[in-house]
C-alpha atoms as a printed R data frame, in Angstrom:
    type eleno elety resid chain resno       x       y      z
1   ATOM     1    CA   MET     A     1  -0.032  -0.042  0.011
2   ATOM     2    CA   ASN     A     2   1.668   3.304 -1.015
3   ATOM     3    CA   MET     A     3   1.216   6.722  0.580
4   ATOM     4    CA   MET     A     4  -1.406   7.891 -1.831
5   ATOM     5    CA   ASN     A     5  -3.900   5.247 -1.044
6   ATOM     6    CA   ARG     A     6  -3.354   5.655  2.712
7   ATOM     7    CA   GLU     A     7  -4.000   9.479  2.457
8   ATOM     8    CA   SER     A     8  -7.109   9.045  0.372
9   ATOM     9    CA   GLU     A     9  -8.960   6.543  2.679
10  ATOM    10    CA   PHE     A    10  -9.289   9.272  5.348
11  ATOM    11    CA   ALA     A    11 -11.306  12.511  5.044
12  ATOM    12    CA   GLU     A    12  -9.339  15.366  6.626
13  ATOM    13    CA   SER     A    13 -10.470  18.774  7.738
14  ATOM    14    CA   VAL     A    14  -8.537  21.613  9.150
15  ATOM    15    CA   VAL     A    15 -10.418  22.924 12.255
16  ATOM    16    CA   HIS     A    16  -8.352  25.887 13.108
17  ATOM    17    CA   ILE     A    17  -4.971  27.602 12.163
18  ATOM    18    CA   ASN     A    18  -3.547  30.058 14.755
19  ATOM    19    CA   ARG     A    19  -0.568  32.418 14.398
20  ATOM    20    CA   VAL     A    20   1.525  32.352 17.523
21  ATOM    21    CA   ALA     A    21   4.614  34.509 18.430
22  ATOM    22    CA   LYS     A    22   7.620  33.983 20.527
23  ATOM    23    CA   VAL     A    23   9.155  37.301 21.656
24  ATOM    24    CA   VAL     A    24  12.970  37.035 21.519
25  ATOM    25    CA   LYS     A    25  15.796  39.521 21.790
26  ATOM    26    CA   GLY     A    26  15.678  40.503 18.048
27  ATOM    27    CA   GLY     A    27  11.756  40.827 17.788
28  ATOM    28    CA   LYS     A    28   9.183  38.218 17.361
29  ATOM    29    CA   ASN     A    29   9.455  34.808 15.873
30  ATOM    30    CA   PHE     A    30   6.053  33.897 14.271
31  ATOM    31    CA   SER     A    31   4.777  30.313 13.766
32  ATOM    32    CA   PHE     A    32   1.578  28.498 13.109
33  ATOM    33    CA   SER     A    33  -0.321  25.997 14.990
34  ATOM    34    CA   ALA     A    34  -2.978  23.878 13.437
35  ATOM    35    CA   VAL     A    35  -5.689  21.476 14.457
36  ATOM    36    CA   VAL     A    36  -6.828  18.705 11.991
37  ATOM    37    CA   VAL     A    37  -9.481  16.034 12.345
38  ATOM    38    CA   ALA     A    38  -9.219  12.913 10.205
39  ATOM    39    CA   GLY     A    39 -11.817  10.152  9.991
40  ATOM    40    CA   ASP     A    40 -12.799   7.287  7.765
41  ATOM    41    CA   GLY     A    41 -16.566   8.008  7.619
42  ATOM    42    CA   SER     A    42 -17.533   4.806  9.285
43  ATOM    43    CA   GLY     A    43 -16.787   5.195 12.991
44  ATOM    44    CA   LYS     A    44 -13.201   5.869 13.105
45  ATOM    45    CA   VAL     A    45 -11.801   9.374 13.915
46  ATOM    46    CA   GLY     A    46  -8.528  11.070 15.355
47  ATOM    47    CA   TYR     A    47  -7.367  14.495 15.757
48  ATOM    48    CA   GLY     A    48  -3.791  16.120 15.741
49  ATOM    49    CA   THR     A    49  -1.974  19.285 16.323
50  ATOM    50    CA   GLY     A    50   1.016  20.546 14.471
51  ATOM    51    CA   LYS     A    51   3.253  23.607 14.809
52  ATOM    52    CA   ALA     A    52   5.662  24.960 12.317
53  ATOM    53    CA   ARG     A    53   7.113  28.206 10.890
54  ATOM    54    CA   GLU     A    54   4.838  27.952  7.799
55  ATOM    55    CA   VAL     A    55   1.147  26.795  7.456
56  ATOM    56    CA   PRO     A    56   1.503  23.737  5.185
57  ATOM    57    CA   PRO     A    57   4.068  21.923  7.315
58  ATOM    58    CA   ALA     A    58   1.904  22.711 10.374
59  ATOM    59    CA   ILE     A    59  -1.160  20.979  8.663
60  ATOM    60    CA   GLN     A    60   1.064  18.126  7.497
61  ATOM    61    CA   LYS     A    61   2.249  17.421 10.958
62  ATOM    62    CA   ALA     A    62  -1.261  17.734 12.555
63  ATOM    63    CA   SER     A    63  -2.791  15.303  9.733
64  ATOM    64    CA   GLU     A    64  -0.106  12.716 10.338
65  ATOM    65    CA   GLN     A    65  -0.820  12.793 14.144
66  ATOM    66    CA   ALA     A    66  -4.572  12.566 13.455
67  ATOM    67    CA   ARG     A    67  -4.059   9.499 11.313
68  ATOM    68    CA   LYS     A    68  -1.824   7.727 13.897
69  ATOM    69    CA   GLU     A    69  -4.250   8.362 16.873
70  ATOM    70    CA   MET     A    70  -7.509   7.032 15.541
71  ATOM    71    CA   ILE     A    71 -10.198   5.894 17.919
72  ATOM    72    CA   SER     A    72 -13.674   4.306 17.186
73  ATOM    73    CA   ILE     A    73 -17.055   5.638 17.992
74  ATOM    74    CA   PRO     A    74 -19.769   3.221 18.994
75  ATOM    75    CA   LEU     A    75 -22.698   4.063 16.655
76  ATOM    76    CA   VAL     A    76 -26.274   2.946 16.951
77  ATOM    77    CA   GLY     A    77 -28.253   3.591 13.855
78  ATOM    78    CA   GLY     A    78 -25.972   6.519 12.707
79  ATOM    79    CA   THR     A    79 -26.057   8.315 15.990
80  ATOM    80    CA   VAL     A    80 -24.386   8.165 19.494
81  ATOM    81    CA   PRO     A    81 -25.836   5.362 21.802
82  ATOM    82    CA   HIS     A    82 -26.740   7.850 24.689
83  ATOM    83    CA   LEU     A    83 -26.303  11.420 25.976
84  ATOM    84    CA   VAL     A    84 -22.891  12.215 27.086
85  ATOM    85    CA   TRP     A    85 -20.801  15.258 28.363
86  ATOM    86    CA   GLY     A    86 -17.033  15.652 27.535
87  ATOM    87    CA   ARG     A    87 -14.646  18.129 29.227
88  ATOM    88    CA   TRP     A    88 -11.346  19.599 28.542
89  ATOM    89    CA   GLY     A    89 -10.314  22.708 30.490
90  ATOM    90    CA   ALA     A    90 -13.209  25.153 30.630
91  ATOM    91    CA   THR     A    91 -14.831  23.562 27.593
92  ATOM    92    CA   ARG     A    92 -17.815  21.305 28.007
93  ATOM    93    CA   VAL     A    93 -19.366  19.540 25.020
94  ATOM    94    CA   LEU     A    94 -22.716  17.684 25.128
95  ATOM    95    CA   LEU     A    95 -23.416  14.970 22.495
96  ATOM    96    CA   ARG     A    96 -27.056  13.975 22.371
97  ATOM    97    CA   PRO     A    97 -28.589  11.010 20.157
98  ATOM    98    CA   ALA     A    98 -30.964  12.170 17.463
99  ATOM    99    CA   SER     A    99 -33.638  10.635 15.381
100 ATOM   100    CA   PRO     A   100 -32.987   9.722 11.814
101 ATOM   101    CA   GLY     A   101 -33.127  12.580  9.287
102 ATOM   102    CA   THR     A   102 -31.962  15.074 11.997
103 ATOM   103    CA   GLY     A   103 -28.511  15.571 10.534
104 ATOM   104    CA   VAL     A   104 -25.425  16.931 12.304
105 ATOM   105    CA   ILE     A   105 -26.408  19.790 14.410
106 ATOM   106    CA   ALA     A   106 -23.190  21.021 15.650
107 ATOM   107    CA   GLY     A   107 -20.767  23.891 15.258
108 ATOM   108    CA   GLY     A   108 -17.096  24.514 14.933
109 ATOM   109    CA   GLY     A   109 -14.781  21.476 15.906
110 ATOM   110    CA   VAL     A   110 -17.612  19.324 17.017
111 ATOM   111    CA   ARG     A   111 -18.967  19.375 13.463
112 ATOM   112    CA   ALA     A   112 -15.688  18.508 12.016
113 ATOM   113    CA   VAL     A   113 -15.271  15.494 14.300
114 ATOM   114    CA   MET     A   114 -18.857  14.215 13.893
115 ATOM   115    CA   GLU     A   115 -18.759  14.465 10.025
116 ATOM   116    CA   SER     A   116 -15.221  12.902  9.831
117 ATOM   117    CA   ALA     A   117 -16.391   9.951 11.899
118 ATOM   118    CA   GLY     A   118 -19.444   9.423  9.806
119 ATOM   119    CA   VAL     A   119 -22.026  10.232 12.481
120 ATOM   120    CA   ALA     A   120 -25.300  10.993 10.495
121 ATOM   121    CA   ASP     A   121 -27.542  12.271 13.227
122 ATOM   122    CA   VAL     A   122 -26.644  13.985 16.462
123 ATOM   123    CA   LEU     A   123 -27.358  17.090 18.475
124 ATOM   124    CA   THR     A   124 -24.538  18.888 20.194
125 ATOM   125    CA   LYS     A   125 -23.963  21.853 22.429
126 ATOM   126    CA   ILE     A   126 -20.684  23.592 23.477
127 ATOM   127    CA   VAL     A   127 -20.731  25.155 26.899
128 ATOM   128    CA   GLY     A   128 -18.020  27.437 28.390
129 ATOM   129    CA   SER     A   129 -14.854  28.169 26.405
130 ATOM   130    CA   ARG     A   130 -15.099  27.970 22.535
131 ATOM   131    CA   ASN     A   131 -11.389  27.656 22.068
132 ATOM   132    CA   PRO     A   132 -11.216  25.144 19.014
133 ATOM   133    CA   PHE     A   133  -8.284  23.271 20.393
134 ATOM   134    CA   ASN     A   134 -10.215  22.638 23.679
135 ATOM   135    CA   VAL     A   135 -13.542  22.027 21.776
136 ATOM   136    CA   VAL     A   136 -12.019  19.181 19.857
137 ATOM   137    CA   ARG     A   137 -10.385  17.610 22.869
138 ATOM   138    CA   ALA     A   138 -13.579  17.888 24.757
139 ATOM   139    CA   THR     A   139 -15.439  16.121 21.886
140 ATOM   140    CA   PHE     A   140 -12.909  13.299 21.948
141 ATOM   141    CA   ASP     A   141 -13.418  13.081 25.902
142 ATOM   142    CA   ALA     A   142 -17.159  12.666 25.339
143 ATOM   143    CA   ILE     A   143 -16.445   9.946 22.612
144 ATOM   144    CA   ASP     A   144 -14.207   8.088 25.123
145 ATOM   145    CA   ARG     A   145 -17.174   8.032 27.520
146 ATOM   146    CA   LEU     A   146 -19.620   6.400 24.959
147 ATOM   147    CA   MET     A   147 -20.625   2.852 25.416
148 ATOM   148    CA   THR     A   148 -22.995   0.584 23.762
149 ATOM   149    CA   LYS     A   149 -25.684  -1.459 25.538
150 ATOM   150    CA   SER     A   150 -23.599  -4.626 25.160
151 ATOM   151    CA   GLN     A   151 -20.361  -2.950 26.489
152 ATOM   152    CA   VAL     A   152 -22.260  -1.899 29.587
153 ATOM   153    CA   GLN     A   153 -23.615  -5.403 30.172
154 ATOM   154    CA   ARG     A   154 -20.069  -6.936 29.659
155 ATOM   155    CA   LEU     A   155 -18.595  -4.300 32.172
156 ATOM   156    CA   ARG     A   156 -21.302  -5.109 34.876
157 ATOM   157    CA   GLY     A   157 -21.090  -8.888 34.139
158 ATOM   158    CA   VAL     A   158 -25.027  -9.098 33.373
159 ATOM   159    CA   ASP     A   159 -27.156 -10.078 30.628
160 ATOM   160    CA   VAL     A   160 -30.027  -7.642 30.695
161 ATOM   161    CA   GLU     A   161 -32.400  -9.684 28.424
162 ATOM   162    CA   ALA     A   162 -31.823 -13.063 30.285
163 ATOM   163    CA   ASP     A   163 -32.371 -11.288 33.841
164 ATOM   164    CA   ALA     A   164 -35.460  -9.441 32.534
165 ATOM   165    CA   GLU     A   165 -37.045 -12.792 31.471
166 ATOM   166    CA   ASN     A   166 -35.996 -14.440 34.756
167 ATOM   167    CA   ALA     A   167 -36.724 -11.649 37.148
168 ATOM   168    CA   GLN     A   168 -40.400 -10.653 36.150
169 ATOM   169    CA   PRO     A   169 -42.161 -14.057 36.915
170 ATOM   170    CA   GLU     A   170 -40.248 -14.463 40.239
171 ATOM   171    CA   ALA     A   171 -40.761 -10.844 41.309
172 ATOM   172    CA   ILE     A   172 -44.514 -10.963 41.095
173 ATOM   173    CA   PRO     A   173 -45.101 -13.916 43.517
174 ATOM   174    CA   GLU     A   174 -42.794 -12.367 46.108
175 ATOM   175    CA   ALA     A   175 -44.616  -9.116 45.965
176 ATOM   176    CA   ALA     A   176 -47.996 -10.785 46.295
177 ATOM   177    CA   GLU     A   177 -46.477 -12.869 49.421
178 ATOM   178    CA   ALA     A   178 -45.234  -9.659 51.002
179 ATOM   179    CA   ALA     A   179 -48.479  -7.735 50.444
180 ATOM   180    CA   GLU     A   180 -50.543 -10.734 52.064
181 ATOM   181    CA   ALA     A   181 -48.257 -10.911 55.012
182 ATOM   182    CA   ALA     A   182 -48.628  -7.053 55.482
183 ATOM   183    CA   GLU     A   183 -52.501  -7.259 55.194
184 ATOM   184    CA   ALA     A   184 -52.534 -10.051 57.874
185 ATOM   185    CA   GLU     A   185 -50.334  -8.098 60.412
186 ATOM   186    CA   VAL     A   186 -52.622  -4.926 60.201
187 ATOM   187    CA   PRO     A   187 -55.412  -5.240 62.755
188 ATOM   188    CA   GLU     A   188 -59.067  -4.474 61.860
189 ATOM   189    CA   LYS     A   189 -60.552  -1.242 63.253
190 ATOM   190    CA   GLY     A   190 -62.725  -2.895 65.816
191 ATOM   191    CA   GLU     A   191 -60.181  -5.463 67.149
192 ATOM   192    CA   ASN     A   192 -58.164  -3.047 69.426
């Protein structure tokens, strides 16, 4: 697999380019920092940051890092499985499942992450700082917290469907016995 094929399999989007300056004895040294999000459009996404004296090398460094550090998003029917908050610094990001046909309701860095990952329907909200670097990191924090129903079951060591089938018939007779015992203990009005 050559380099061209590897680059074409990921959709990359530049979220933000920032000009930064270092003050030195002879004046100011300017450089550029970039945030890039890369994804395959089917649940895998990564982000990277790069810094260089010129814009193209900064973007190149960021995109290489984004391709190296991919994570997968658990998707359920083209949306996230449950409501989740992500946090980075003073930035908080809310990801909320949406019904089919809603689309990606997101702004800034969150939209870039969701579209690169291939999320079809999601509602999002950025609370606090809207710094693009922190927004992308908070979004990835939220993605890390996402779990499917089967992952939660495995984590708890429980099979919810099997427990639901077994628990319902047993719970009803126990409740009936407890209710009968409670009624037997309560004296009638005229007995005292």
